[in-house]
Amino acid sequence: MTKFSADRPIYTQIIDLVQVRIVTGVYLPESKLPSVRDLAVELGVNPNTVQRAFSGLEQSGLVRCELTSGRFVTDCVQLIKDVRQKLLKEQTEDYVKNMRHYGCSSTEICDLVCLCAEQTEATS
Amino acid sequence: MTLLQCKELTKTYEKGSAPALNGLDLDLERGKIIGLLGPNGSGKTTLIKIINGLLVPTAGKVLINGRLPGIESKKSIAYLPDKSYLADWMRIAQIVDFFDDFYADFDQQRALSMLELLDIDSRQVFRSLSKGTKEKVQLVLVMSRTAQLYLLDEPIGGVDPAARDFILRTILTNYSEEASIVISTHLIADVESILDEVIFLDKGKVTLQSSVDAIRSDKGKSVDETFREVFAC
Amino acid sequence: MLDKLIKHEFTALGRTLIVIHMVLVVVSLLTAGIGLLKPAGNFFSLLIVPAVTILYFVVVFGVGFITLFVVAQRFYTNLLGPEGYLMFTLPVSRRDLILAKFIPAMSWHMISTVLSIASVVIVALAWTDTSILAYQLLSGINELFSLGEVSTVLIVALIALTFAGSANYILMAYLSMALGQLANKGRIVLSVAIYFGIYMTLQFLGLIVVAIVALVAPASALEVQVVGGHAFTVIALAEPFDDQGLLALVLLGATALTLGASVAYFFITERLLDRRLNLL
């Protein structure tokens, strides 16, 4: 059972989760998404909640719905790239804000990030 | 047609004492998983018993698919009480046959495969099972029915976390747009993510009926937290 | 659905009652066997005979009482205990639930009675020239037949009354339990108390009726006595009656009254379990 945070509607959190899966290639472009029921059971949430999340994703264009065959990830690679950028930007902004909280300067932040990135590249 | 309608439902147990249900109004639609939440004595069990036909209201009425509680409504209601209610001396297989005999919508195959999945030997006598296993068996029986209204009274209380997961997963897998599942529970945090709607019951009346999403976006809090606030001692 | 309920009920009752009646059969055969073998010697007569006689009577009467007890207890456990949550949410009527208890109960009671009578007859035949048992039995039967030619109508009326009496006791027990469950505590004690309460009240009413009739029409007092006795009519028959036809009529009257009471008990029980069910 996936743990969802308490303060936001679950469907918005599912939208985020699916976006991440699309961007990281768990759900490839043009591939078929799991059914509402399957995803609901996997995440341990109400099927109507998943339904709502899928509707949201359809509106954003990341997902399209074929009436008889189900839901598919978009084939528009550019859109996926844009979403990826947006997510990366959000992650970075959160991180930087956090670092500022500790009183880091821009240089310090960049040094820390570069160091960590080089170290993890060695092992990954 | 609305699946369940309660109109000014009142139930007083003893003359002079406070009513367990006090002019309760409630409408439930199909295709939802609904949490029935409220402190002890709020009237949850009384409400469930009246819907089941185990109690007769003092005033007001409840309609299931437009009908008063009776043989017809019992055919479409699947009830899971919060206690052990099966004949102790019977073997699980006999109990499965029993349900098959009396409920047209009971799927014997589904029950047997669920029991197998849970590694429960159906030749065992019910009395010999552990508490947790008894509860799982009772849940399997209820979930093997294709009812229109499921009434689950504290389905996950007193059960280990793994069993809890199984129970919630089973509820989700059995979800259908034709039916609604009402879960009466104290353990809100555990079930919140599978609920569509919640109903807060206090002193025999409905004080809140809302979708889980609405509560989270309006109040920025989970239902569990909202409940604690509303019913703070 | 009623047939399924009845089938299930016989399964449940059979668990205990088949065993008990097996015991009856075995003990009867043993007792009869001992009677037939008749080993000689004082030791046998002084010790075994009384012991066997006592054991036998205990079993015969015990089986009757145990059957009634099991039947009553079954009603209570299955409908008024936690199993009630299952039974009363089944898609069946209250009436069917009660009938499904009553019909197997009556059946087993009759089986029990028949087996007991058969047992007594067989044992008596086996012990014919040995003991007190046979003597009492034979003199009893003799008294019964001292009426001379026993008319079929009389026999039928007797059987009908006994049958009605049994149904009455069972339904009275159900009613007592249906009333007892209205309370939240001490339900069993309350049910037993109510049972004896109803029983005593009926006996009392019967006595009043006899007293009134005795005052008004002394000659017919004896027949009314019979009516008031319900199933104990058999004892009243010790008084030789001249007019068997009249007696049969009186017995049938008693049967009608008993059946009327039984039907009343049934419907009251049904109503109580429908509107005043109090499962804890």
XYZ file of C-alpha atoms in Angstrom:
637
model
C 0.000 0.000 0.000
C 1.630 3.238 -1.114
C 1.837 5.948 1.460
C 0.262 9.187 0.375
C 0.643 12.473 2.164
C -2.284 13.627 4.156
C -2.776 17.201 3.155
C -3.446 16.967 -0.538
C -6.098 15.099 -2.437
C -4.811 11.689 -3.344
C -5.683 12.062 -7.016
C -3.231 14.937 -7.431
C -0.548 12.784 -5.866
C -1.359 10.006 -8.291
C -1.056 12.437 -11.187
C 2.436 13.277 -9.946
C 3.313 9.640 -9.547
C 2.229 8.747 -13.074
C 4.054 11.748 -14.486
C 7.243 10.573 -12.806
C 6.758 7.072 -14.174
C 6.278 8.430 -17.684
C 9.273 10.744 -17.457
C 11.550 8.028 -16.049
C 10.502 5.563 -18.720
C 8.532 3.156 -16.503
C 5.634 3.878 -18.817
C 7.136 4.306 -22.283
C 5.674 6.614 -24.957
C 2.810 4.999 -26.870
C 2.586 2.234 -24.268
C -0.614 1.145 -22.610
C -1.210 2.282 -19.064
C -2.510 -0.147 -16.442
C -6.262 -0.191 -16.062
C -7.968 1.937 -13.416
C -8.692 -1.128 -11.320
C -5.173 -2.567 -11.546
C -3.536 0.694 -10.593
C -6.049 1.181 -7.791
C -5.231 -2.204 -6.360
C -1.494 -1.659 -6.772
C -1.553 1.684 -4.994
C -4.238 0.707 -2.507
C -6.577 3.511 -3.438
C -10.125 3.925 -4.537
C -10.687 3.302 -8.265
C -12.632 6.535 -8.605
C -9.578 8.370 -7.337
C -7.448 6.771 -10.051
C -10.142 7.672 -12.558
C -9.917 11.289 -11.517
C -6.153 11.233 -11.808
C -6.314 9.759 -15.298
C -8.782 12.467 -16.319
C -6.340 15.076 -15.111
C -3.539 13.467 -17.097
C -5.726 13.338 -20.194
C -6.396 17.041 -19.849
C -2.705 17.790 -19.732
C -2.194 15.754 -22.869
C 0.296 13.326 -21.380
C -2.196 10.535 -21.650
C -4.792 9.804 -24.238
C -7.838 7.641 -23.967
C -8.976 5.204 -26.645
C -12.539 4.246 -25.853
C -12.250 0.533 -26.447
C -8.579 -0.176 -25.923
C -7.704 1.819 -22.821
C -5.313 4.573 -21.974
C -2.004 5.237 -23.672
C 0.973 7.429 -22.963
C 1.346 10.179 -25.536
C 3.676 9.691 -28.489
C 4.691 13.330 -28.291
C 8.276 13.058 -27.016
C 8.591 16.807 -26.779
C 5.723 16.989 -24.315
C 7.358 14.351 -22.156
C 10.620 16.283 -22.289
C 8.793 19.447 -21.227
C 7.182 17.671 -18.292
C 10.572 16.276 -17.321
C 12.030 19.750 -17.358
C 9.225 21.018 -15.232
C 9.707 18.284 -12.673
C 13.463 18.754 -12.575
C 12.970 22.462 -12.097
C 10.581 21.846 -9.220
C 12.995 19.424 -7.544
C 15.849 21.874 -7.939
C 13.865 24.786 -6.637
C 12.880 22.793 -3.592
C 16.478 21.811 -3.022
C 17.866 25.291 -3.443
C 15.245 26.754 -1.159
C 16.199 24.186 1.407
C 19.892 24.969 1.071
C 19.222 28.681 1.427
C 17.484 27.779 4.645
C 20.895 26.560 5.846
C 22.405 29.796 4.627
C 24.309 28.473 1.620
C 25.603 30.748 -1.062
C 25.166 30.009 -4.763
C 28.803 28.898 -5.109
C 28.488 26.604 -2.129
C 25.391 25.045 -3.577
C 27.000 24.433 -6.949
C 30.129 22.934 -5.329
C 28.078 20.612 -3.177
C 26.002 19.496 -6.141
C 28.997 18.917 -8.430
C 30.864 16.967 -5.762
C 27.907 14.760 -4.979
C 27.176 14.189 -8.671
C 30.769 13.123 -9.407
C 30.866 10.778 -6.432
C 27.592 9.060 -7.296
C 28.649 8.782 -10.972
C 31.610 6.711 -9.845
C 29.388 4.151 -8.152
C 26.186 4.167 -10.274
C -32.577 4.678 -8.094
C -30.657 5.691 -4.999
C -29.137 2.658 -3.406
C -29.800 3.650 0.185
C -32.040 6.316 1.617
C -32.572 7.100 5.260
C -35.355 9.523 6.069
C -35.586 10.942 9.578
C -34.469 7.648 10.971
C -34.920 7.503 14.725
C -34.246 4.720 17.188
C -34.745 4.927 20.905
C -33.848 1.865 22.916
C -35.407 2.794 26.218
C -38.056 5.352 26.903
C -36.501 8.429 28.326
C -32.942 7.716 27.268
C -31.225 9.568 24.458
C -32.043 8.178 21.013
C -29.339 6.156 19.316
C -30.429 7.578 15.969
C -31.976 11.003 15.962
C -33.803 11.908 12.798
C -30.987 10.742 10.582
C -31.088 11.631 6.892
C -28.750 9.975 4.447
C -28.502 9.173 0.758
C -25.965 6.782 -0.672
C -25.257 6.272 -4.348
C -23.879 3.216 -6.073
C -20.294 2.645 -7.068
C -18.748 4.173 -3.992
C -16.615 3.027 -1.123
C -17.875 4.913 1.894
C -16.462 5.289 5.342
C -18.947 5.429 8.201
C -17.066 7.187 10.952
C -17.995 8.261 14.405
C -17.111 7.815 18.057
C -18.580 4.998 20.137
C -22.245 5.506 20.739
C -22.699 7.660 17.668
C -25.196 5.215 16.209
C -23.084 3.414 13.596
C -23.987 -0.099 14.714
C -27.642 0.835 15.213
C -27.800 2.238 11.697
C -26.231 -0.872 10.216
C -28.579 -3.142 12.153
C -31.618 -1.233 10.924
C -30.482 -1.428 7.301
C -30.028 -5.161 7.836
C -33.458 -5.633 9.297
C -32.080 -6.700 12.674
C -33.707 -3.727 14.345
C -36.909 -1.852 13.683
C -36.744 1.958 13.766
C -38.805 3.869 16.270
C -39.603 6.469 13.625
C -38.614 7.315 10.084
C -37.599 4.786 7.487
C -34.772 3.316 5.498
C -35.131 2.298 1.860
C -32.792 -0.028 0.035
C -33.344 0.307 -3.700
C -36.618 1.902 -2.824
C -37.755 -0.968 -0.610
C -38.131 -1.316 3.125
C -35.820 -3.870 4.780
C -37.118 -7.366 4.124
C -36.343 -10.576 2.298
C -35.718 -8.763 -0.997
C -33.283 -6.270 0.478
C -31.436 -9.059 2.300
C -30.759 -10.721 -1.017
C -28.791 -7.694 -2.126
C -27.036 -6.841 1.135
C -23.818 -8.509 2.263
C -23.150 -7.945 5.938
C -19.966 -8.504 7.875
C -20.528 -8.043 11.614
C -17.629 -7.166 13.865
C -17.880 -10.439 15.764
C -17.629 -14.116 15.015
C -21.108 -15.085 13.887
C -20.704 -18.446 12.212
C -21.548 -21.856 13.671
C -18.449 -22.921 15.560
C -18.907 -26.603 14.947
C -19.069 -26.423 11.176
C -16.176 -26.978 8.836
C -15.277 -24.088 6.572
C -16.362 -26.106 3.531
C -19.777 -26.653 5.134
C -20.113 -22.952 5.805
C -19.262 -22.196 2.178
C -21.997 -24.624 1.115
C -24.378 -22.904 3.492
C -23.777 -19.521 1.917
C -24.109 -21.084 -1.519
C -27.480 -22.513 -0.489
C -28.987 -19.276 0.664
C -27.452 -16.571 -1.480
C -28.032 -16.703 -5.215
C -25.228 -14.207 -5.807
C -22.646 -16.247 -3.885
C -19.708 -17.421 -5.948
C -18.493 -20.661 -4.423
C -15.479 -20.919 -6.716
C -14.291 -17.447 -5.793
C -14.617 -18.230 -2.085
C -12.669 -21.467 -2.389
C -9.891 -19.894 -4.442
C -9.574 -16.985 -2.022
C -9.292 -19.449 0.858
C -6.639 -21.359 -1.044
C -4.769 -18.137 -1.715
C -4.772 -17.477 1.996
C -3.563 -20.990 2.717
C -6.658 -21.819 4.725
C -7.637 -25.473 4.709
C -11.394 -25.608 4.279
C -11.669 -28.941 6.049
C -10.854 -27.259 9.335
C -13.534 -26.737 11.915
C -14.279 -23.054 12.405
C -13.792 -23.315 16.162
C -10.186 -24.368 15.745
C -9.122 -21.285 13.800
C -7.227 -18.352 15.226
C -9.080 -15.070 15.590
C -7.325 -13.539 12.610
C -8.105 -16.519 10.402
C -11.738 -16.491 11.465
C -11.990 -12.868 10.403
C -10.384 -13.601 7.069
C -12.825 -16.448 6.446
C -15.771 -14.232 7.300
C -14.474 -11.570 4.960
C -13.922 -14.057 2.148
C -17.522 -15.203 2.459
C -18.884 -11.677 2.258
C -16.608 -10.722 -0.616
C -17.625 -13.778 -2.600
C -21.060 -12.343 -2.930
C -22.067 -9.980 -5.694
C -24.274 -7.827 -3.541
C -25.406 -4.274 -4.159
C -24.613 -3.040 -0.707
C -21.799 -4.309 1.447
C -21.878 -3.404 5.115
C -18.567 -4.065 6.791
C -18.516 -3.398 10.515
C -14.910 -2.928 11.682
C -13.408 -5.246 9.086
C -9.790 -4.538 9.932
C -9.836 -4.103 13.700
C -7.829 -6.688 15.615
C -6.099 -8.020 12.510
C -2.374 -7.991 11.755
C -1.059 -5.489 9.170
C -0.517 -8.104 6.468
C -4.074 -9.332 6.840
C -5.230 -5.734 6.866
C -3.558 -5.189 3.501
C -5.192 -8.314 2.164
C -8.596 -7.180 3.341
C -8.251 -3.712 1.807
C -6.918 -5.170 -1.420
C -9.814 -7.624 -1.576
C -12.275 -4.792 -1.063
C -10.668 -2.863 -3.929
C -10.554 -5.850 -6.251
C -14.224 -6.488 -5.648
C -15.209 -2.924 -6.326
C -17.960 -2.557 -8.864
C -19.870 0.403 -10.182
C -23.114 -1.386 -9.429
C -22.452 -1.706 -5.734
C -21.402 0.348 -2.783
C -19.302 -0.695 0.149
C -19.852 0.887 3.536
C -16.996 0.484 5.995
C -17.700 1.351 9.582
C -14.435 1.820 11.404
C -12.279 3.621 13.916
C -9.085 3.020 11.969
C -9.552 5.892 9.589
C -5.938 6.440 8.630
C -5.644 2.883 7.350
C -8.697 2.969 5.126
C -8.734 6.584 4.063
C -6.998 6.039 0.757
C -9.590 3.546 -0.447
C -12.593 5.663 0.422
C -14.565 7.808 -1.989
C -16.724 9.420 0.636
C -16.968 9.671 4.356
C -19.917 10.110 6.644
C -19.388 11.470 10.114
C -21.965 10.315 12.591
C -22.433 12.045 15.909
C -25.155 11.426 18.493
C -27.380 9.748 15.964
C -27.154 12.332 13.212
C -25.036 12.838 10.131
C -22.747 15.788 10.766
C -20.692 15.544 7.619
C -20.989 13.777 4.312
C -18.294 14.581 1.841
C -15.851 13.146 -0.637
C -12.393 12.484 0.708
C -10.884 14.714 -1.962
C -13.080 17.628 -0.958
C -12.040 17.342 2.672
C -8.388 17.227 1.743
C -8.520 20.203 -0.595
C -10.850 22.294 1.556
C -9.210 21.718 4.866
C -5.732 20.784 3.723
C -5.893 17.863 6.130
C -6.504 14.183 5.890
C -9.849 12.785 6.931
C -8.152 11.172 9.914
C -6.899 14.524 11.134
C -10.212 16.209 10.425
C -11.977 13.511 12.407
C -9.684 14.019 15.369
C -10.410 17.722 15.294
C -14.145 17.372 14.991
C -14.423 14.752 17.694
C -11.714 16.004 20.033
C -12.400 15.052 23.628
C -35.656 -21.719 1.269
C -37.536 -23.433 4.077
C -36.422 -26.837 2.857
C -32.791 -25.734 2.952
C -33.208 -24.406 6.458
C -34.790 -27.673 7.548
C -32.042 -29.723 5.924
C -29.454 -27.651 7.735
C -31.351 -27.981 10.977
C -31.440 -31.782 10.791
C -27.692 -31.794 10.200
C -27.134 -29.637 13.248
C -29.479 -31.605 15.515
C -28.233 -34.939 14.257
C -24.788 -34.267 15.636
C -25.959 -34.764 19.194
C -29.260 -36.549 18.880
C -28.130 -39.419 16.691
C -25.436 -40.286 19.213
C -27.829 -40.117 22.134
C -30.348 -42.327 20.452
C -27.636 -44.757 19.503
C -26.881 -44.978 23.205
C -30.546 -45.686 23.850
C -30.590 -48.450 21.264
C -27.381 -50.006 22.572
C -28.450 -49.869 26.218
C -31.866 -51.258 25.297
C -30.326 -54.134 23.394
C -27.913 -54.823 26.261
C -30.679 -54.761 28.831
C -32.840 -56.983 26.669
C -29.849 -59.228 26.063
C -29.232 -59.625 29.771
C -32.890 -60.440 30.249
C -32.759 -63.113 27.568
C -29.545 -64.726 28.763
C -30.753 -64.911 32.363
C -27.549 -66.170 33.956
C -28.453 -67.951 37.177
C -27.191 -67.223 40.641
C -28.020 -64.945 43.521
C -25.154 -62.612 42.809
C -26.691 -61.778 39.511
C -30.184 -61.158 40.864
C -29.170 -59.057 43.811
C -26.637 -56.805 42.157
C -26.957 -56.701 38.406
C -30.724 -56.657 38.078
C -31.356 -53.507 40.121
C -28.297 -51.820 38.607
C -29.393 -52.590 35.095
C -32.982 -51.608 35.834
C -31.906 -48.253 37.192
C -29.485 -47.627 34.332
C -32.117 -48.556 31.824
C -34.778 -46.269 33.253
C -32.259 -43.438 33.541
C -31.369 -43.810 29.884
C -34.951 -44.092 28.665
C -36.197 -41.068 30.547
C -32.900 -39.260 30.086
C -33.101 -39.542 26.317
C -36.528 -37.938 26.314
C -35.430 -35.030 28.430
C -32.121 -34.575 26.659
C -33.882 -34.458 23.303
C -36.151 -31.671 24.464
C -33.242 -29.862 26.034
C -31.081 -30.114 22.901
C -33.956 -28.874 20.784
C -34.544 -25.851 23.001
C -30.849 -25.097 23.272
C -30.491 -25.245 19.495
C -33.180 -22.590 19.082
C -31.391 -20.360 21.547
C -27.869 -20.816 20.238
C -28.685 -20.564 16.557
C -31.179 -17.718 16.645
C -30.555 -15.702 19.768
C -26.792 -15.964 20.139
C -24.129 -14.553 17.797
C -25.307 -16.941 15.036
C -28.452 -14.850 15.004
C -26.521 -12.234 13.057
C -26.205 -14.786 10.292
C -29.679 -16.320 10.481
C -31.670 -13.116 10.676
C -29.844 -11.530 7.747
C -30.498 -14.489 5.479
C -33.134 -13.749 2.842
C -35.759 -15.835 4.617
C -38.858 -14.910 6.592
C -39.021 -15.043 10.384
C -41.787 -17.557 9.956
C -39.558 -19.885 7.993
C -36.798 -19.555 10.550
C -39.138 -20.642 13.330
C -40.778 -23.400 11.272
C -37.337 -24.692 10.342
C -36.664 -25.130 14.032
C -40.068 -26.483 14.966
C -40.482 -29.164 12.326
C -37.181 -30.954 12.974
C -37.793 -30.539 16.714
C -41.160 -32.248 16.499
C -39.711 -34.909 14.231
C -36.943 -35.750 16.633
C -39.350 -35.711 19.551
C -41.543 -38.230 17.777
C -38.553 -40.368 16.813
C -37.473 -40.247 20.415
C -40.903 -41.233 21.687
C -41.269 -44.073 19.212
C -37.805 -45.403 19.983
C -38.444 -45.172 23.715
C -41.721 -47.051 23.462
C -40.184 -49.677 21.180
C -37.302 -50.025 23.589
C -39.586 -50.531 26.581
C -41.672 -53.102 24.725
C -38.610 -55.045 23.588
C -36.994 -55.005 27.002
C -40.245 -56.026 28.676
C -40.636 -58.933 26.280
C -37.054 -60.021 26.935
C -37.474 -59.920 30.699
C -40.979 -61.398 30.765
C -40.653 -63.953 33.439
C -37.937 -62.345 35.532
C -38.582 -58.953 37.054
C -40.603 -56.055 38.319
C -40.108 -54.288 35.023
C -42.276 -56.621 33.047
C -44.903 -56.817 35.745
C -45.348 -53.056 35.942
C -45.441 -52.746 32.236
C -47.953 -55.504 31.726
C -50.242 -54.274 34.501
C -50.058 -50.807 33.059
C -51.083 -52.008 29.649
C -53.808 -54.070 31.298
C -55.248 -51.041 33.023
C -55.275 -49.199 29.775
C -57.180 -52.004 28.187
C -59.551 -52.343 31.147
C -61.706 -50.066 29.170
C -62.701 -53.183 27.303
C -62.878 -52.721 23.576
C -60.792 -49.695 22.832
C -62.241 -47.768 19.953
C -60.047 -46.491 17.163
C -61.446 -43.020 17.593
C -60.252 -42.997 21.168
C -56.767 -44.103 20.146
C -56.639 -41.467 17.439
C -57.867 -38.806 19.845
C -55.241 -39.844 22.359
C -52.445 -39.734 19.841
C -53.663 -36.375 18.537
C -53.674 -34.956 22.032
C -50.192 -36.242 22.807
C -48.944 -34.844 19.522
C -50.561 -31.478 20.203
C -49.147 -31.524 23.700
C -45.612 -32.010 22.421
C -45.980 -29.255 19.850
C -47.312 -27.078 22.606
C -44.350 -27.627 24.903
C -41.888 -26.922 22.139
C -43.600 -23.742 20.985
C -44.031 -22.647 24.558
C -40.275 -23.018 24.991
C -39.661 -20.938 21.865
C -42.019 -18.264 23.083
C -40.315 -18.147 26.477
C -36.962 -17.662 24.802
C -38.352 -15.019 22.454
C -39.632 -13.154 25.502
C -36.454 -13.754 27.470
C -34.271 -12.200 24.776
C -35.996 -8.869 25.317
C -33.799 -8.460 28.361
C -30.143 -7.581 28.104
C -28.962 -9.686 30.993
C -29.913 -13.006 32.509
C -31.829 -14.023 29.416
C -31.623 -17.756 29.963
C -32.798 -17.541 33.563
C -35.585 -15.219 32.475
C -36.648 -17.596 29.694
C -36.789 -20.555 32.074
C -38.776 -18.495 34.570
C -41.206 -17.390 31.871
C -41.601 -20.982 30.701
C -42.624 -22.189 34.142
C -44.681 -19.069 34.588
C -46.755 -19.833 31.500
C -47.001 -23.483 32.491
C -48.191 -22.723 36.001
C -50.638 -20.138 34.736
C -52.183 -22.651 32.374
C -52.450 -25.262 35.111
C -54.026 -22.677 37.371
C -56.492 -21.612 34.706
C -57.290 -25.274 34.124
C -58.066 -25.728 37.799
C -60.321 -22.686 37.817
C -62.222 -24.044 34.831
C -62.635 -27.417 36.550
C -63.801 -25.706 39.748
C -66.371 -23.632 37.877
C -67.664 -26.629 35.951
C -67.770 -28.705 39.147
C -69.944 -26.076 40.755
C -72.204 -25.671 37.758
C -72.439 -29.229 36.422
C -70.910 -31.771 38.823
C -71.317 -34.761 36.553
C -69.125 -33.453 33.774
C -66.342 -32.344 36.130
C -64.331 -35.439 35.441
C -64.278 -34.887 31.714
C -63.182 -31.302 32.185
C -60.409 -32.536 34.440
C -59.163 -34.441 31.480
C -59.172 -31.338 29.319
C -57.163 -29.373 31.831
C -54.576 -32.094 31.983
C -53.340 -31.708 28.413
C -50.766 -34.365 27.828
C -51.264 -35.869 31.248
C -54.562 -37.205 30.046
C -53.140 -40.699 29.872
C -53.053 -40.900 33.674
C -56.624 -39.711 33.948
C -57.627 -42.657 31.831
C -57.066 -44.892 34.828
C -60.654 -44.114 35.676
C -62.756 -46.396 33.571
C -65.088 -44.494 31.316
C -68.434 -45.785 30.218
C -68.841 -43.680 27.187
C -65.758 -43.870 24.996
C -67.311 -41.680 22.393
C -67.800 -38.869 24.861
C -64.270 -39.299 26.125
C -62.916 -39.146 22.597
C -64.867 -35.964 22.027
C -63.474 -34.449 25.175
C -59.963 -35.439 24.157
C -60.426 -33.894 20.745
C -61.670 -30.755 22.438
C -58.535 -30.696 24.521
C -56.468 -31.218 21.384
C -58.146 -28.288 19.700
C -57.458 -26.057 22.676
C -53.855 -27.175 22.817
C -53.370 -26.582 19.117
C -54.991 -23.189 19.444
C -52.560 -22.286 22.185
C -49.660 -23.596 20.087
C -50.648 -21.498 17.116
C -50.927 -18.462 19.360
C -47.454 -19.111 20.758
C -46.092 -19.436 17.237
C -47.474 -16.143 16.006
C -46.469 -14.237 19.117
C -42.943 -15.639 18.789
C -42.858 -14.632 15.147
C -43.932 -11.111 15.942
C -41.427 -10.771 18.769
C -38.543 -11.903 16.584
C -39.670 -9.596 13.811
C -40.194 -6.353 15.682
C -38.441 -6.816 18.975
C -35.311 -8.703 18.071
C -32.600 -7.867 20.543
C -29.336 -9.432 19.404
C -26.458 -8.523 21.654
